XYZ file of C-alpha atoms in Angstrom:
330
model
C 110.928 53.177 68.920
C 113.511 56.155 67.817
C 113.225 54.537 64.016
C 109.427 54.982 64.147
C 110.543 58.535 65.210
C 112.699 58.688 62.272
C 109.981 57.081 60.155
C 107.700 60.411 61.271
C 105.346 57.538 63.107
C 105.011 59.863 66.390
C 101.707 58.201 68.080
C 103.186 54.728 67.904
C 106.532 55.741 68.769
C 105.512 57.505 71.892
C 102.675 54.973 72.788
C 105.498 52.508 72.472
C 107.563 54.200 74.653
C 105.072 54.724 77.592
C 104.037 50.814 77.354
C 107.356 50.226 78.192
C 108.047 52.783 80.903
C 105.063 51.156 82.623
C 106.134 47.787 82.140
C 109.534 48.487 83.506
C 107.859 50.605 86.471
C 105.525 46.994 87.177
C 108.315 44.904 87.309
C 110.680 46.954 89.247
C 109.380 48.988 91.342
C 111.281 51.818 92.762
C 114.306 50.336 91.994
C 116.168 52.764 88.997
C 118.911 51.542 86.804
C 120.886 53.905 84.267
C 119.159 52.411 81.520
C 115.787 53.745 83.006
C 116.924 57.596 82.887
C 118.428 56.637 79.369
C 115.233 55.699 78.595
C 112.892 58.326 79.694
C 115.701 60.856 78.533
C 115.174 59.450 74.679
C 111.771 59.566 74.878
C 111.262 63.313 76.021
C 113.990 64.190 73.660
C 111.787 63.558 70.920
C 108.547 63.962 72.731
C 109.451 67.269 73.144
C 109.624 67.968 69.569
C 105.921 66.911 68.907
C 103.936 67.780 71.936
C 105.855 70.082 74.213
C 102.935 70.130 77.237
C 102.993 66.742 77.094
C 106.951 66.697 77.425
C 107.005 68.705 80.391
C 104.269 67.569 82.600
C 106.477 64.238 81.612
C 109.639 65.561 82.620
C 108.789 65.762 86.566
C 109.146 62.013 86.177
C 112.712 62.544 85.040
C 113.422 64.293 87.792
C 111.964 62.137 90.433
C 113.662 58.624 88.435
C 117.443 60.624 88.273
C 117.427 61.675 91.871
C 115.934 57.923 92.535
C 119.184 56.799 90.520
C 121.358 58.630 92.510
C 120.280 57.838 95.648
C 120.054 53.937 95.296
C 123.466 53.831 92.972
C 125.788 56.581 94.124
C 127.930 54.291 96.280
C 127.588 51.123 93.958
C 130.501 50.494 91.304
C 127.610 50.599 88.224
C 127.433 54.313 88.990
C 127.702 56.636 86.194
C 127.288 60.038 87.336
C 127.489 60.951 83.142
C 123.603 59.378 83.358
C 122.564 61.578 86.488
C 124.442 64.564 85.002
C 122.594 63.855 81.421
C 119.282 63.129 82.957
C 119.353 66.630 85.108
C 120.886 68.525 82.273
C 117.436 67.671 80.237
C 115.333 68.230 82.730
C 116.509 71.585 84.132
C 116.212 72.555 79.958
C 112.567 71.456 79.704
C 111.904 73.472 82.656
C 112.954 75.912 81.719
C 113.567 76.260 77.725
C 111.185 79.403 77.514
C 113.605 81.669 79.729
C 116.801 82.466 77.238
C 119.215 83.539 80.090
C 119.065 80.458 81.727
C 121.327 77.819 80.438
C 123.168 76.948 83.998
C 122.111 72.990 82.784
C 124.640 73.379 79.894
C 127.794 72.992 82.308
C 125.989 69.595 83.026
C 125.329 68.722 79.523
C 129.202 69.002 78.264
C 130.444 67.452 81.221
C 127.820 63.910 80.713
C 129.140 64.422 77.167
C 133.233 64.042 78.201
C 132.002 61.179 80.881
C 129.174 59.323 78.748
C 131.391 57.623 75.617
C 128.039 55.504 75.016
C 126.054 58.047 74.275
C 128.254 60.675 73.244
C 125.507 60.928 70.082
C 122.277 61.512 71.914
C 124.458 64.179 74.198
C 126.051 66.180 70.716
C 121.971 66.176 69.071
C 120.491 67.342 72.829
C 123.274 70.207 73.335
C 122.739 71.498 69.638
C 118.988 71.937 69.982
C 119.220 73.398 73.745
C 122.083 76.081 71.726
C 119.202 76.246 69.125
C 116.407 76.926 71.421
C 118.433 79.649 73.738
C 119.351 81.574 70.238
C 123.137 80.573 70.515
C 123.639 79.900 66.771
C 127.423 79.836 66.737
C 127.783 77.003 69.744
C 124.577 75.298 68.204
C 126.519 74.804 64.604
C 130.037 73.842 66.552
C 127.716 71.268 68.386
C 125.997 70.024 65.176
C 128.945 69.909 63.047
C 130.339 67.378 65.529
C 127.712 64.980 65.450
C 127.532 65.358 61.571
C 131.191 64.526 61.569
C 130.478 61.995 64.272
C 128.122 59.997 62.076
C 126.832 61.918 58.894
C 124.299 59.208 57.833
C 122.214 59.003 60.755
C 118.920 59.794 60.113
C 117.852 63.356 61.827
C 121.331 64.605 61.900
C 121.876 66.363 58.323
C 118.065 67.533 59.030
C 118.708 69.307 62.602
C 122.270 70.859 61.079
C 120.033 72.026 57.952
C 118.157 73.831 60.587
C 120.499 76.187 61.820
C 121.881 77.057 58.676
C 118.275 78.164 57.617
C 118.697 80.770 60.820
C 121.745 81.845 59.382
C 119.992 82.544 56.214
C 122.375 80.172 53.961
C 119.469 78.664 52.273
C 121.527 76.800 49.647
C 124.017 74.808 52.260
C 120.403 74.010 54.261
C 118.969 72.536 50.840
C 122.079 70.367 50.320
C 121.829 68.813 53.939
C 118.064 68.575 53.283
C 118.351 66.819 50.278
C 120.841 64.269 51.423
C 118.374 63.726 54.530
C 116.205 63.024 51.721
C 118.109 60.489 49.614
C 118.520 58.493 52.764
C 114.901 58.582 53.768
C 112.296 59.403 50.696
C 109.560 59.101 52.699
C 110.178 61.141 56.130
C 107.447 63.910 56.457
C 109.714 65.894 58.568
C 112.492 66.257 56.423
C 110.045 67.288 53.810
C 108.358 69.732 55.641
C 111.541 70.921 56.284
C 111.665 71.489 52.721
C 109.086 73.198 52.305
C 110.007 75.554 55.308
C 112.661 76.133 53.419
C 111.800 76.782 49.873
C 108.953 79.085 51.945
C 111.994 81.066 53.305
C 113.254 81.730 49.453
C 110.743 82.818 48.588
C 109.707 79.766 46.349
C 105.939 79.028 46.343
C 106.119 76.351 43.680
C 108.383 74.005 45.491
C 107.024 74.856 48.889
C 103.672 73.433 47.473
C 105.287 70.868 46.183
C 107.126 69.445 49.427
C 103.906 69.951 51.339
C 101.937 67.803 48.849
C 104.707 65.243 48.881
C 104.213 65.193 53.029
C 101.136 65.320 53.217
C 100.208 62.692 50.127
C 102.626 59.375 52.241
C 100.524 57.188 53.760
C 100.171 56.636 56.489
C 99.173 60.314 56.371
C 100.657 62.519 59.615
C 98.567 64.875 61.433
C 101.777 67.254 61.292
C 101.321 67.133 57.112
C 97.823 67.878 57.158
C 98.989 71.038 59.859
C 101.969 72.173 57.502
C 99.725 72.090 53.847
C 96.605 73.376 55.967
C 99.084 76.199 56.645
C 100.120 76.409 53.348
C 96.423 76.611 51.602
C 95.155 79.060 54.095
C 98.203 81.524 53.346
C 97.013 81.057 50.020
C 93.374 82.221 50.069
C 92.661 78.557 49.945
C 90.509 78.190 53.343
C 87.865 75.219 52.914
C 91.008 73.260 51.531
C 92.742 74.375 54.957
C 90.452 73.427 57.090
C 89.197 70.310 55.863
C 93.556 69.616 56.272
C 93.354 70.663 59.850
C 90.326 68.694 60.507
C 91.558 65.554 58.733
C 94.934 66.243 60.704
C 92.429 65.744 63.600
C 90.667 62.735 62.845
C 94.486 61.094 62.671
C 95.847 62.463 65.556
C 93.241 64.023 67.923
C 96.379 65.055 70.189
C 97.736 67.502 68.040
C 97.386 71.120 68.981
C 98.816 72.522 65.812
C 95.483 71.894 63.995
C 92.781 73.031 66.455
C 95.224 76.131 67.293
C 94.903 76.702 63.446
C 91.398 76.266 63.238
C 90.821 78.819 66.360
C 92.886 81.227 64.391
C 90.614 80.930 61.507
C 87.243 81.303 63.416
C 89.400 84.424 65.049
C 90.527 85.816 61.914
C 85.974 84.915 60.878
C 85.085 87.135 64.547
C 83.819 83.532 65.636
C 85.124 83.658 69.037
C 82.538 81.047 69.986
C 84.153 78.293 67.701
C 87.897 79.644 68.629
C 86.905 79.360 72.390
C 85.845 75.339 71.642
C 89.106 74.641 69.926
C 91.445 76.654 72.238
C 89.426 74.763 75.697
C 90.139 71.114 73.722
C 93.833 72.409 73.807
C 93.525 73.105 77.111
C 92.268 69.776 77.468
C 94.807 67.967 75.673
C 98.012 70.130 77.150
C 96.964 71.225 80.665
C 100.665 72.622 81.212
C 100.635 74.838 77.956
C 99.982 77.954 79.112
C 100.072 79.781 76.170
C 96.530 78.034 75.084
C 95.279 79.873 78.071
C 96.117 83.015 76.910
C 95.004 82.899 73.613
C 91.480 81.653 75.426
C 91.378 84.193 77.818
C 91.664 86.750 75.016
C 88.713 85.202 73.129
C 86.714 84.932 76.133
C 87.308 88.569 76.559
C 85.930 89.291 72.759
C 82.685 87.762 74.258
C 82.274 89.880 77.570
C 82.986 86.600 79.398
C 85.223 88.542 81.866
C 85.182 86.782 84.812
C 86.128 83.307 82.782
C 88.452 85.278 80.729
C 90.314 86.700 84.347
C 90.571 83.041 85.510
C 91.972 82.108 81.850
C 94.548 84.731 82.241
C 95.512 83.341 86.145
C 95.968 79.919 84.683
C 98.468 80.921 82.235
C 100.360 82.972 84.786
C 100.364 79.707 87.115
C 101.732 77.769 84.305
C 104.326 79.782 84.120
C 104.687 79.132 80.305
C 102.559 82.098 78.718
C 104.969 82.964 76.120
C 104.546 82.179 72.639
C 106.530 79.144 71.195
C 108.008 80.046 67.864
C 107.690 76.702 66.034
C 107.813 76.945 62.379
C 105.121 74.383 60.699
Protein backbone atom coordinates (compact mmCIF):
# COMPACT_ATOMS: atom_id res chain seq x y z
CA UNK A 1 0.00 0.00 0.00
CA UNK A 2 2.87 2.84 0.70
CA UNK A 3 4.45 1.66 -2.94
CA UNK A 4 1.10 2.42 -4.61
CA UNK A 5 1.63 5.73 -2.67
CA UNK A 6 4.96 6.00 -4.14
CA UNK A 7 3.60 4.87 -7.50
CA UNK A 8 1.15 8.25 -7.20
CA UNK A 9 -1.88 5.42 -7.15
CA UNK A 10 -3.73 7.41 -4.16
CA UNK A 11 -7.48 5.88 -4.53
CA UNK A 12 -6.19 2.33 -4.43
CA UNK A 13 -3.68 2.94 -1.92
CA UNK A 14 -6.07 4.45 0.52
CA UNK A 15 -9.04 2.10 -0.43
CA UNK A 16 -6.49 -0.56 0.34
CA UNK A 17 -5.73 0.71 3.45
CA UNK A 18 -9.33 1.14 4.85
CA UNK A 19 -10.21 -2.62 3.62
CA UNK A 20 -7.75 -3.58 5.87
CA UNK A 21 -8.43 -1.39 8.89
CA UNK A 22 -11.91 -2.92 8.71
CA UNK A 23 -10.82 -6.30 8.36
CA UNK A 24 -8.53 -6.05 11.29
CA UNK A 25 -11.39 -4.11 13.32
CA UNK A 26 -13.86 -7.56 12.31
CA UNK A 27 -11.55 -9.89 13.50
CA UNK A 28 -10.40 -8.27 16.60
CA UNK A 29 -12.51 -6.36 18.05
CA UNK A 30 -11.49 -3.87 20.58
CA UNK A 31 -8.52 -5.53 21.18
CA UNK A 32 -5.36 -2.97 19.83
CA UNK A 33 -1.92 -4.20 19.10
CA UNK A 34 1.11 -1.76 18.19
CA UNK A 35 0.92 -2.80 14.78
CA UNK A 36 -2.71 -1.34 14.60
CA UNK A 37 -1.56 2.39 15.57
CA UNK A 38 1.46 1.67 13.13
CA UNK A 39 -0.97 1.11 10.79
CA UNK A 40 -3.48 3.80 10.95
CA UNK A 41 -0.40 6.18 11.65
CA UNK A 42 1.01 5.24 7.88
CA UNK A 43 -2.04 5.63 6.41
CA UNK A 44 -2.96 9.27 7.66
CA UNK A 45 0.60 10.14 7.06
CA UNK A 46 0.02 10.00 3.54
CA UNK A 47 -3.68 10.49 3.58
CA UNK A 48 -3.01 13.65 4.82
CA UNK A 49 -1.08 14.70 1.92
CA UNK A 50 -4.00 14.05 -0.60
CA UNK A 51 -7.20 14.77 1.17
CA UNK A 52 -6.59 16.64 4.38
CA UNK A 53 -10.62 16.63 5.58
CA UNK A 54 -10.59 13.28 5.03
CA UNK A 55 -7.31 12.85 7.23
CA UNK A 56 -8.68 14.53 10.09
CA UNK A 57 -12.17 13.41 10.51
CA UNK A 58 -9.85 10.02 10.28
CA UNK A 59 -7.57 10.95 12.87
CA UNK A 60 -10.25 10.81 15.89
CA UNK A 61 -9.84 7.10 15.22
CA UNK A 62 -6.16 7.43 16.05
CA UNK A 63 -6.86 8.82 19.00
CA UNK A 64 -9.48 6.53 20.29
CA UNK A 65 -7.11 3.11 18.91
CA UNK A 66 -3.69 4.78 20.88
CA UNK A 67 -5.46 5.44 24.12
CA UNK A 68 -7.18 1.79 23.46
CA UNK A 69 -3.38 0.60 23.15
CA UNK A 70 -2.43 2.01 26.17
CA UNK A 71 -4.93 0.99 28.25
CA UNK A 72 -5.06 -2.81 27.31
CA UNK A 73 -0.95 -2.98 26.95
CA UNK A 74 0.57 -0.58 29.44
CA UNK A 75 1.32 -3.26 32.04
CA UNK A 76 2.08 -6.12 29.44
CA UNK A 77 5.91 -6.73 28.48
CA UNK A 78 4.92 -6.05 24.43
CA UNK A 79 4.48 -2.43 25.51
CA UNK A 80 6.15 0.14 23.53
CA UNK A 81 5.31 3.43 24.78
CA UNK A 82 7.58 4.75 21.37
CA UNK A 83 4.06 3.51 19.46
CA UNK A 84 1.66 5.46 21.96
CA UNK A 85 4.11 8.41 21.99
CA UNK A 86 4.25 8.24 17.90
CA UNK A 87 0.59 7.65 17.52
CA UNK A 88 -0.32 10.89 19.88
CA UNK A 89 2.46 12.93 18.44
CA UNK A 90 0.44 12.60 14.88
CA UNK A 91 -2.60 13.08 16.09
CA UNK A 92 -2.19 16.15 18.32
CA UNK A 93 -0.36 17.57 14.71
CA UNK A 94 -3.43 16.83 12.57
CA UNK A 95 -5.41 18.58 15.07
CA UNK A 96 -3.98 21.00 15.09
CA UNK A 97 -1.46 21.71 11.99
CA UNK A 98 -3.35 25.06 11.07
CA UNK A 99 -2.28 26.86 14.47
CA UNK A 100 1.74 27.63 13.98
CA UNK A 101 2.46 28.18 17.76
CA UNK A 102 1.45 24.97 18.68
CA UNK A 103 3.98 22.29 18.31
CA UNK A 104 3.81 20.89 22.17
CA UNK A 105 3.39 17.19 20.07
CA UNK A 106 7.02 17.65 18.86
CA UNK A 107 8.56 16.74 22.42
CA UNK A 108 6.55 13.46 21.71
CA UNK A 109 7.69 13.02 18.25
CA UNK A 110 11.68 13.09 19.08
CA UNK A 111 11.26 11.13 22.03
CA UNK A 112 9.14 7.91 19.84
CA UNK A 113 12.05 8.67 17.48
CA UNK A 114 15.09 7.82 20.32
CA UNK A 115 12.63 4.82 21.65
CA UNK A 116 11.17 3.45 18.18
CA UNK A 117 14.60 1.90 16.33
CA UNK A 118 11.93 0.16 13.89
CA UNK A 119 10.63 2.93 12.63
CA UNK A 120 13.12 5.45 13.16
CA UNK A 121 12.30 6.27 9.13
CA UNK A 122 8.60 6.94 9.22
CA UNK A 123 9.44 9.15 12.61
CA UNK A 124 12.59 11.36 10.65
CA UNK A 125 9.86 11.89 7.25
CA UNK A 126 6.75 12.78 9.93
CA UNK A 127 8.99 15.32 12.10
CA UNK A 128 10.38 17.03 8.82
CA UNK A 129 6.96 17.76 7.36
CA UNK A 130 5.34 18.79 10.92
CA UNK A 131 8.89 21.41 10.93
CA UNK A 132 7.68 22.10 7.30
CA UNK A 133 4.13 22.78 8.02
CA UNK A 134 4.82 25.06 11.37
CA UNK A 135 7.39 27.25 9.05
CA UNK A 136 10.52 25.89 11.00
CA UNK A 137 12.79 25.58 7.92
CA UNK A 138 16.09 25.18 9.72
CA UNK A 139 14.85 22.03 12.11
CA UNK A 140 12.78 20.78 8.99
CA UNK A 141 16.23 20.50 6.76
CA UNK A 142 18.31 19.03 10.02
CA UNK A 143 15.32 16.50 10.13
CA UNK A 144 15.38 15.75 6.36
CA UNK A 145 18.99 15.60 5.93
CA UNK A 146 18.91 12.71 8.41
CA UNK A 147 16.60 10.58 6.75
CA UNK A 148 18.37 11.37 3.36
CA UNK A 149 21.53 10.23 5.03
CA UNK A 150 19.51 7.50 6.67
CA UNK A 151 18.50 5.96 3.36
CA UNK A 152 19.00 8.31 0.25
CA UNK A 153 17.25 5.96 -2.26
CA UNK A 154 13.99 5.63 -0.78
CA UNK A 155 11.46 6.77 -2.83
CA UNK A 156 9.78 10.21 -1.39
CA UNK A 157 12.80 11.14 0.53
CA UNK A 158 15.08 13.21 -2.06
CA UNK A 159 11.45 14.63 -3.14
CA UNK A 160 10.29 15.95 0.49
CA UNK A 161 14.18 17.34 1.12
CA UNK A 162 13.80 19.02 -2.51
CA UNK A 163 10.92 20.69 -0.90
CA UNK A 164 12.41 22.69 1.62
CA UNK A 165 15.18 23.76 -0.31
CA UNK A 166 12.60 25.29 -2.83
CA UNK A 167 11.45 27.50 0.49
CA UNK A 168 14.84 28.44 0.88
CA UNK A 169 14.89 29.62 -2.62
CA UNK A 170 18.01 27.30 -3.72
CA UNK A 171 16.28 26.24 -6.80
CA UNK A 172 19.32 24.48 -8.31
CA UNK A 173 20.15 22.02 -5.12
CA UNK A 174 16.00 21.34 -5.25
CA UNK A 175 16.40 20.36 -9.10
CA UNK A 176 19.31 17.99 -8.33
CA UNK A 177 17.26 16.10 -5.54
CA UNK A 178 14.31 16.26 -7.96
CA UNK A 179 16.00 14.81 -10.66
CA UNK A 180 17.53 11.94 -8.80
CA UNK A 181 13.84 11.30 -7.39
CA UNK A 182 13.32 11.09 -10.96
CA UNK A 183 15.95 8.63 -12.20
CA UNK A 184 14.71 6.29 -9.55
CA UNK A 185 11.07 6.59 -10.43
CA UNK A 186 10.34 7.95 -14.24
CA UNK A 187 6.96 7.69 -13.88
CA UNK A 188 5.86 9.29 -10.34
CA UNK A 189 3.39 12.24 -11.01
CA UNK A 190 4.37 13.79 -7.82
CA UNK A 191 7.86 14.13 -8.27
CA UNK A 192 7.04 15.64 -11.58
CA UNK A 193 4.73 18.02 -10.49
CA UNK A 194 7.22 18.84 -8.23
CA UNK A 195 9.10 19.77 -11.17
CA UNK A 196 7.10 21.73 -12.55
CA UNK A 197 6.48 23.67 -9.19
CA UNK A 198 9.73 24.21 -9.46
CA UNK A 199 10.75 25.30 -12.85
CA UNK A 200 7.31 27.61 -12.13
CA UNK A 201 9.34 29.17 -9.22
CA UNK A 202 12.35 30.12 -11.84
CA UNK A 203 10.62 31.51 -13.66
CA UNK A 204 10.74 28.81 -16.51
CA UNK A 205 7.45 28.41 -18.44
CA UNK A 206 8.85 26.02 -21.02
CA UNK A 207 9.87 23.31 -18.67
CA UNK A 208 7.03 23.92 -16.28
CA UNK A 209 4.78 22.95 -19.32
CA UNK A 210 6.76 20.40 -20.00
CA UNK A 211 6.72 18.49 -16.49
CA UNK A 212 2.99 19.08 -16.34
CA UNK A 213 2.45 17.38 -19.73
CA UNK A 214 4.78 14.60 -18.71
CA UNK A 215 2.30 14.16 -15.37
CA UNK A 216 -0.46 14.54 -16.69
CA UNK A 217 0.19 12.34 -20.16
CA UNK A 218 1.17 8.62 -17.60
CA UNK A 219 -1.47 6.48 -17.61
CA UNK A 220 -3.13 5.68 -15.50
CA UNK A 221 -3.85 9.42 -15.59
CA UNK A 222 -4.10 11.13 -11.77
CA UNK A 223 -6.76 13.46 -10.90
CA UNK A 224 -3.84 15.55 -9.14
CA UNK A 225 -2.18 15.91 -12.99
CA UNK A 226 -5.22 16.95 -14.55
CA UNK A 227 -5.46 19.69 -11.22
CA UNK A 228 -1.68 20.80 -11.66
CA UNK A 229 -1.83 21.30 -15.92
CA UNK A 230 -5.55 22.63 -15.43
CA UNK A 231 -3.66 25.13 -13.26
CA UNK A 232 -1.13 25.60 -15.58
CA UNK A 233 -3.48 26.30 -18.85
CA UNK A 234 -5.75 28.58 -16.99
CA UNK A 235 -2.67 30.83 -15.82
CA UNK A 236 -2.07 30.82 -19.33
CA UNK A 237 -5.23 32.29 -20.90
CA UNK A 238 -5.88 28.74 -21.85
CA UNK A 239 -9.44 28.21 -20.01
CA UNK A 240 -11.60 25.54 -22.07
CA UNK A 241 -8.23 23.47 -22.00
CA UNK A 242 -8.39 24.06 -18.05
CA UNK A 243 -11.46 23.10 -17.44
CA UNK A 244 -12.02 20.26 -19.53
CA UNK A 245 -8.45 19.14 -17.15
CA UNK A 246 -10.36 19.82 -14.02
CA UNK A 247 -13.37 18.07 -15.19
CA UNK A 248 -11.50 15.03 -16.55
CA UNK A 249 -9.52 15.21 -13.11
CA UNK A 250 -13.14 14.64 -11.89
CA UNK A 251 -14.38 11.89 -13.81
CA UNK A 252 -11.01 9.95 -12.32
CA UNK A 253 -11.22 10.88 -8.99
CA UNK A 254 -14.61 12.41 -8.00
CA UNK A 255 -12.98 12.92 -4.38
CA UNK A 256 -10.67 15.45 -5.24
CA UNK A 257 -11.35 18.96 -4.12
CA UNK A 258 -8.51 20.56 -5.97
CA UNK A 259 -10.53 20.42 -9.24
CA UNK A 260 -14.06 21.52 -8.28
CA UNK A 261 -12.27 24.29 -5.95
CA UNK A 262 -10.64 25.29 -9.35
CA UNK A 263 -13.59 25.19 -11.29
CA UNK A 264 -15.57 27.44 -8.53
CA UNK A 265 -12.74 29.85 -8.91
CA UNK A 266 -13.30 30.06 -12.54
CA UNK A 267 -17.17 30.53 -12.48
CA UNK A 268 -16.02 33.26 -9.60
CA UNK A 269 -13.46 34.86 -11.58
CA UNK A 270 -16.93 34.48 -14.80
CA UNK A 271 -19.45 36.37 -11.77
CA UNK A 272 -21.18 32.80 -11.93
CA UNK A 273 -21.72 32.46 -8.34
CA UNK A 274 -24.51 30.00 -9.13
CA UNK A 275 -22.04 27.37 -10.69
CA UNK A 276 -19.21 28.28 -7.88
CA UNK A 277 -21.94 27.69 -5.16
CA UNK A 278 -22.59 23.88 -6.86
CA UNK A 279 -18.93 23.08 -6.85
CA UNK A 280 -17.98 24.63 -3.45
CA UNK A 281 -21.49 22.57 -1.69
CA UNK A 282 -19.99 19.10 -3.54
CA UNK A 283 -16.79 20.05 -1.50
CA UNK A 284 -18.67 20.42 1.30
CA UNK A 285 -20.02 17.19 0.55
CA UNK A 286 -16.97 15.37 -0.01
CA UNK A 287 -14.86 17.07 3.11
CA UNK A 288 -17.48 17.88 5.78
CA UNK A 289 -14.50 18.88 8.24
CA UNK A 290 -12.86 21.42 5.71
CA UNK A 291 -13.92 24.44 6.81
CA UNK A 292 -12.34 26.55 4.56
CA UNK A 293 -14.93 25.25 1.67
CA UNK A 294 -17.45 26.87 3.89
CA UNK A 295 -16.06 30.03 3.72
CA UNK A 296 -15.41 30.36 0.31
CA UNK A 297 -19.40 29.24 0.00
CA UNK A 298 -20.60 31.52 2.35
CA UNK A 299 -18.91 34.32 0.42
CA UNK A 300 -20.58 33.24 -2.85
CA UNK A 301 -23.81 32.84 -1.27
CA UNK A 302 -23.41 36.34 -0.12
CA UNK A 303 -22.72 37.58 -3.98
CA UNK A 304 -26.32 36.19 -4.46
CA UNK A 305 -28.25 37.98 -1.52
CA UNK A 306 -28.62 34.48 -0.04
CA UNK A 307 -27.84 35.94 3.44
CA UNK A 308 -29.38 33.90 5.73
CA UNK A 309 -27.64 30.58 3.97
CA UNK A 310 -24.56 32.54 3.59
CA UNK A 311 -24.69 33.41 7.81
CA UNK A 312 -25.13 29.64 8.45
CA UNK A 313 -22.13 28.98 5.84
CA UNK A 314 -20.02 31.31 7.79
CA UNK A 315 -21.14 29.44 11.44
CA UNK A 316 -20.11 26.16 9.94
CA UNK A 317 -16.70 27.19 9.17
CA UNK A 318 -16.26 28.79 12.57
CA UNK A 319 -17.49 25.31 14.15
CA UNK A 320 -14.96 23.56 12.12
CA UNK A 321 -12.57 25.35 13.50
CA UNK A 322 -10.39 25.07 10.29
CA UNK A 323 -11.38 28.36 8.28
CA UNK A 324 -7.98 29.28 7.33
CA UNK A 325 -6.65 28.90 4.01
CA UNK A 326 -4.29 25.87 3.32
CA UNK A 327 -1.34 26.98 1.28
CA UNK A 328 -0.80 23.89 -0.90
CA UNK A 329 1.12 24.50 -3.97
CA UNK A 330 -0.46 22.38 -7.07
Amino acid sequence: MLSLFELSYFKQAIQNFEEMIEERQKEKGDKIDSIDVITIILYLNQLFCFNSGKCEKANKQLLKVCEQYKEQNENKDSYEAGVYLFGKGIYQFLNTFRDEDNISFLADMEKAYILLDDYKQDILSSLQQMHHIKGNISESEKWGQLLYNLNPKYPGIANNLASLYVDKKQFEEAVKLYSEEELSCPNNHVVLRNLANVYRDMGDTQKEEEYCKRAYEIQPRSAFSCLRYGIFNYKHNKKEEAVKMFNEGISIDSEVLGNYQQLANIAIDDNDFGNAINYLQKCVEISPDEGYCYYKLAECLKQCQRYNEAIDQYNMSIQKQTYKKLLKKY
